[in-house]
Tab-separated table of C-alpha atoms in Angstrom:
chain	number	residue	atom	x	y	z
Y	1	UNK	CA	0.000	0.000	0.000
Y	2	UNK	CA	1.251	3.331	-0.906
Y	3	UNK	CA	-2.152	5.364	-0.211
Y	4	UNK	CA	-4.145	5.513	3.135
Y	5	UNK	CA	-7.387	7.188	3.311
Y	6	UNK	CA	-8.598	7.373	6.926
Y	7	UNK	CA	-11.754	8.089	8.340
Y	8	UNK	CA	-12.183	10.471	11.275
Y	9	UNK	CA	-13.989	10.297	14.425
Y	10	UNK	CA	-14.167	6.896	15.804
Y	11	UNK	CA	-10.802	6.053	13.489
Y	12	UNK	CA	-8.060	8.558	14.253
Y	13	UNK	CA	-9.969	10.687	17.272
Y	14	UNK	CA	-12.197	9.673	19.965
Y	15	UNK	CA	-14.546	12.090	19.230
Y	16	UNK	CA	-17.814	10.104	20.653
Y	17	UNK	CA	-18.509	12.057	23.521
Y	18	UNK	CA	-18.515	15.068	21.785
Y	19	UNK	CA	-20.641	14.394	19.576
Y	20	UNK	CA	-22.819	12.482	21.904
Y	21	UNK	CA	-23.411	16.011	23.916
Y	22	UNK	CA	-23.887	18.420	21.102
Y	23	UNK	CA	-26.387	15.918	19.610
Y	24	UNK	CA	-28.235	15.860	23.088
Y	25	UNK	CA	-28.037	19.280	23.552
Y	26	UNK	CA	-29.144	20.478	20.164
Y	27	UNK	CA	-31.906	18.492	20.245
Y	28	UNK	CA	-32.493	19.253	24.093
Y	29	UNK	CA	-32.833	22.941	22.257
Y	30	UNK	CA	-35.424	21.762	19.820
Y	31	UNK	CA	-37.554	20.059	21.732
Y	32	UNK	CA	-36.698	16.907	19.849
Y	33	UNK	CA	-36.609	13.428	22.530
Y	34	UNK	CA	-32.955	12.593	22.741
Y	35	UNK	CA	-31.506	10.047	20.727
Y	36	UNK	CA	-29.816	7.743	22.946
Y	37	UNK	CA	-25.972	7.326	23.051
Y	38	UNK	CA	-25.644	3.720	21.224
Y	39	UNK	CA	-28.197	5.773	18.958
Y	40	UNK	CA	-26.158	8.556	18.520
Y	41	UNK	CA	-22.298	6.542	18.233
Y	42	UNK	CA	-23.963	4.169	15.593
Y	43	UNK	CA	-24.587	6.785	13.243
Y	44	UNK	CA	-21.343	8.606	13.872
Y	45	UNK	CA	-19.978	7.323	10.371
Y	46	UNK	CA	-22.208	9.117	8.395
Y	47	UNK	CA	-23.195	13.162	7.989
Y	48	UNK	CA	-25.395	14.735	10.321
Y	49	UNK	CA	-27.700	15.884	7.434
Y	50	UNK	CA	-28.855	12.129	6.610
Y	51	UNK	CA	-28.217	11.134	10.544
Y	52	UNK	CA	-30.481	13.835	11.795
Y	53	UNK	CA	-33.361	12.900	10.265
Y	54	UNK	CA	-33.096	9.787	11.381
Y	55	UNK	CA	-32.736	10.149	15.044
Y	56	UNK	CA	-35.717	12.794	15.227
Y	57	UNK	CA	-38.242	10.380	13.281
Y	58	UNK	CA	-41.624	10.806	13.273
Y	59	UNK	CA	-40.313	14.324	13.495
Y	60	UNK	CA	-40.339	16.168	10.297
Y	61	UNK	CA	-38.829	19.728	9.627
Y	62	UNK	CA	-40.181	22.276	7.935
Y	63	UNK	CA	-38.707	25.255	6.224
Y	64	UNK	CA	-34.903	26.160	8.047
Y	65	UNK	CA	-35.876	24.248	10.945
Y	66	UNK	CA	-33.470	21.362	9.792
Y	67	UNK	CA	-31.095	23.984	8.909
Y	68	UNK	CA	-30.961	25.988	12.042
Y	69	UNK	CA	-30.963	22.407	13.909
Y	70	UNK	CA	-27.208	21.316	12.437
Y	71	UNK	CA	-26.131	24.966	12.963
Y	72	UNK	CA	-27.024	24.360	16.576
Y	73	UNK	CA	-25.274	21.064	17.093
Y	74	UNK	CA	-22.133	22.624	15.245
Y	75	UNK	CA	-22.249	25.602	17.538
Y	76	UNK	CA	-22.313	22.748	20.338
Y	77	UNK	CA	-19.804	20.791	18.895
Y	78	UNK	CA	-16.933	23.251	18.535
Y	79	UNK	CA	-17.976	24.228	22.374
Y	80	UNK	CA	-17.061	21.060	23.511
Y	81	UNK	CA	-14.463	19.846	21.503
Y	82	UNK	CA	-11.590	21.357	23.046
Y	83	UNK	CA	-12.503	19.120	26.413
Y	84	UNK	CA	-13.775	16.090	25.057
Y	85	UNK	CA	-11.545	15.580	21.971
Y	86	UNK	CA	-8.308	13.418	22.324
Y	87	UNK	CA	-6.288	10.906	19.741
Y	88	UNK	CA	-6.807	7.281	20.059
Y	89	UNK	CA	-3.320	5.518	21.436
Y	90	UNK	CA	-0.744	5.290	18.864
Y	91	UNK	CA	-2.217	7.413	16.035
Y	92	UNK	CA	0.634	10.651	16.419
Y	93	UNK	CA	3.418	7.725	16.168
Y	94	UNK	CA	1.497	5.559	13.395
Y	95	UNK	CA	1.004	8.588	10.896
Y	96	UNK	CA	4.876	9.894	11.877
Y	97	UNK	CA	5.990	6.676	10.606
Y	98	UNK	CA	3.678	6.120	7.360
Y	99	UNK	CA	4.935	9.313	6.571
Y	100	UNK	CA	8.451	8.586	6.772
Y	101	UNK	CA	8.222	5.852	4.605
Y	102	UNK	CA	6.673	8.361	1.906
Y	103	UNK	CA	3.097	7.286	2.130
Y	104	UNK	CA	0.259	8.742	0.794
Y	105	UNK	CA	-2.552	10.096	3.846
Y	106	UNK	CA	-5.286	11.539	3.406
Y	107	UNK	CA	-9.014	11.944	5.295
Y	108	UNK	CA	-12.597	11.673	4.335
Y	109	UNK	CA	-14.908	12.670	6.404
Y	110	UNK	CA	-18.900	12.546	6.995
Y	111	UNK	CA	-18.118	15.830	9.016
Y	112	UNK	CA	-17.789	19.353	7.349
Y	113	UNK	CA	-14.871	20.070	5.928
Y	114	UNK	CA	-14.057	23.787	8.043
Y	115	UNK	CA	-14.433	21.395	11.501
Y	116	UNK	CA	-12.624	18.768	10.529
Y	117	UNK	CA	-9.359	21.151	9.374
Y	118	UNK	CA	-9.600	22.661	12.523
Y	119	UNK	CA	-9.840	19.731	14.635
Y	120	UNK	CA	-6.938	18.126	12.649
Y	121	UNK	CA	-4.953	21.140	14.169
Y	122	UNK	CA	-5.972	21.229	17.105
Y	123	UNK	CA	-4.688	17.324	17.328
Y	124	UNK	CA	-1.335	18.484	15.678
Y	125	UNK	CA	-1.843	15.910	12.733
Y	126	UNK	CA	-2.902	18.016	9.993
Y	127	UNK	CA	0.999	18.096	8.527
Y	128	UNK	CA	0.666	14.182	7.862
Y	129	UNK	CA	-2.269	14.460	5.821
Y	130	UNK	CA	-1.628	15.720	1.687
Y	131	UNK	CA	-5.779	16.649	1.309
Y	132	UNK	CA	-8.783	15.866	3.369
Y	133	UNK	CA	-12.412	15.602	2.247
Y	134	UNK	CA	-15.830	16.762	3.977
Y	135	UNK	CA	-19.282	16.482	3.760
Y	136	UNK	CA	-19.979	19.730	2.018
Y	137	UNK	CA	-17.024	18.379	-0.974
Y	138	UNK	CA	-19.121	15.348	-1.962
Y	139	UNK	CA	-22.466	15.546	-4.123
Y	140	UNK	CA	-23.315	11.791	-2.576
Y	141	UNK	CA	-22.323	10.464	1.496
Y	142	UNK	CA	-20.872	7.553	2.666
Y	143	UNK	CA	-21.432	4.707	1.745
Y	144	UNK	CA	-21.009	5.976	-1.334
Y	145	UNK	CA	-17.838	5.879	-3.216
Y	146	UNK	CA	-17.974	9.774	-3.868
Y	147	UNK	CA	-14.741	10.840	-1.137
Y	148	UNK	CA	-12.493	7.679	-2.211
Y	149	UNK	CA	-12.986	8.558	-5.782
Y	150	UNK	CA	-12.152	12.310	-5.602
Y	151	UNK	CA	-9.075	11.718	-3.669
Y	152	UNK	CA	-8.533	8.692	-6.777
Y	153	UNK	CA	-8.753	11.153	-9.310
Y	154	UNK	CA	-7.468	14.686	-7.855
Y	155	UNK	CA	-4.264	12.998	-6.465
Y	156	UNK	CA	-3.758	10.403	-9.243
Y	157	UNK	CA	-3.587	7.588	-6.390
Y	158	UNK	CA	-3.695	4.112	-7.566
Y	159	UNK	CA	-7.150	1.965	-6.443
Y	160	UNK	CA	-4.761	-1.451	-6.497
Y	161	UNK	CA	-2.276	0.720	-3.987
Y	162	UNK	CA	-5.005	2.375	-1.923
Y	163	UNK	CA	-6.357	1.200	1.579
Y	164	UNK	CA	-9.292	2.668	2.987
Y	165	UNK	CA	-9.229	2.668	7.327
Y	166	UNK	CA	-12.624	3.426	8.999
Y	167	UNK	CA	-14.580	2.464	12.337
Y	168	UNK	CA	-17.539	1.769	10.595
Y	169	UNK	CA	-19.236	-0.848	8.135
Y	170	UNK	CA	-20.050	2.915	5.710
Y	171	UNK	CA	-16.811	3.147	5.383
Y	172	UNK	CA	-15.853	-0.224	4.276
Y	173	UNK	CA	-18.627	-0.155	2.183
Y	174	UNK	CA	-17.490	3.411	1.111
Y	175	UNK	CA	-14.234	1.979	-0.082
Y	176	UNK	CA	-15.422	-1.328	-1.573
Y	177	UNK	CA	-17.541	0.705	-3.979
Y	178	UNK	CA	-14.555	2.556	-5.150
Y	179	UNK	CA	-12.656	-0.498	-5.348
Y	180	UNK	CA	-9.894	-0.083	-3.464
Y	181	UNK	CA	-8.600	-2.297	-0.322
Y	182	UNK	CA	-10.318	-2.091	3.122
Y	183	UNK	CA	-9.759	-1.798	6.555
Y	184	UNK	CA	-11.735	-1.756	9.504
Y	185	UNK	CA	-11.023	-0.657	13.244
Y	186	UNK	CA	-12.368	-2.317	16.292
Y	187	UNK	CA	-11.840	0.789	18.602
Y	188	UNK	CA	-14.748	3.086	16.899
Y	189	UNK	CA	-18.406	2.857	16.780
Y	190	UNK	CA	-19.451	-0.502	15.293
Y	191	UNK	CA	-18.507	-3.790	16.621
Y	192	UNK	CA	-16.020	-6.327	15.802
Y	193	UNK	CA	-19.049	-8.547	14.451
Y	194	UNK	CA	-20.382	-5.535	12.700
Y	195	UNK	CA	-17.693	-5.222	11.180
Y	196	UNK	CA	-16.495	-8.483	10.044
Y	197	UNK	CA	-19.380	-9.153	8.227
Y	198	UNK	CA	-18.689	-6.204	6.088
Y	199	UNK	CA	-16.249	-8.768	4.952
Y	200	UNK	CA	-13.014	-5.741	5.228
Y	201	UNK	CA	-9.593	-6.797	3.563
Y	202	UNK	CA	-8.327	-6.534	7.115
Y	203	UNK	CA	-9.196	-5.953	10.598
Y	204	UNK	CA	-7.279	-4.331	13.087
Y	205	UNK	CA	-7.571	-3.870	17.187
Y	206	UNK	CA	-4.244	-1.921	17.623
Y	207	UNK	CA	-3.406	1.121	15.180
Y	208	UNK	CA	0.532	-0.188	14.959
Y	209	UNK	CA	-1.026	-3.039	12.657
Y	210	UNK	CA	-1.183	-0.859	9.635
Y	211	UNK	CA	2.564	-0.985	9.674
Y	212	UNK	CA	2.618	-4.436	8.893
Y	213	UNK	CA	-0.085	-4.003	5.729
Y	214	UNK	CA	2.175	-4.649	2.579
């Protein structure tokens, strides 16, 4: 593997906590009936504009309502961040070395694209990374092939050469639908068994392991 696209939250940051209180909160502000936390971590892996929706249900929005919800949960978001934000173990030493052997990383994420540059700074990892994809840079979300693809084509990355890391079964699916390898992380928001029967080109419990992928 020369190219490795990684997911976000759940994959490089433990961001679950903060997402689990601006989502209660936001809501909370709406007068929307929380979504529960496994509710709320399960849908981590995909954007908040199709995850919304889906949480509130049988809530429907009319006019900005939707609009001024996700503005409120963003608001909440970057509030807690700073806190509640932290690298999983290994991931500063794992991206040092990838890109000291001249690797390829990059990120696509289901979040937007302003938070997730400034949350890759505020981790101090942003200087690994060659480009990084959001939400608002994609016409179609994960699990569709739209982030892998752009990253394909923009950077002239190889699909044979290309291994896509995520926490979640979208973003396996994300990267088997742009044909490129796969690799899933037990640490995030789905389960080993989850998972595994997304039928990943490799599974991984400790971050160090994707020194060993040839």
């Amino acid at each position: 593997m020369d190219t490795y696209i990684f997911d976000f939250d759940g994959t490089l940051a433990n961001s679950g906590e903060t997402g689990i209180l601006a989502t209660q909160a936001a809501f909370e502000e709406f007068n929307l009936p929380w979504p529960d936390r496994e509710t709320i971590i399960y849908y981590m892996g995909i954007p908040i504009e199709v995850s919304f929706k889906k949480m509130a249900l049988p809530h429907t929005f009319d006019g900005t309502g939707f609009e001024d919800l996700l503005s409120c949960f963003r608001a909440y978001y970057k509030r807690f961040e700073t806190s509640h934000l932290h690298l999983f173990p290994e991931t500063q030493e794992v991206l040092q070395q990838l890109k000291k052997a001249q690797k390829h990383l990059y990120v696509v994420s289901s979040k937007h694209s302003s938070s997730l540059a400034r949350n890759l700074e505020q981790l101090d990892i942003a200087q690994y990374f060659d480009g990084i994809i959001g939400s608002d840079d994609v016409h179609h979300y994960k699990p569709a092939p739209d982030g892998v693809l752009f990253i394909l084509e923009r950077f002239q990355r190889n699909e044979k050469t290309t291994l896509m890391i995520g926490d979640a079964v979208f973003d396996l699916q994300m990267g088997q639908a742009a044909h490129v390898k796969t690799c899933g992380v037990t640490w995030g928001a789905h389960s080993k068994t989850e998972l595994q029967q997304a039928h990943p080109d490799f599974l991984i419990s400790d971050m160090r392991e994707l020194l060993k992928i040839k």
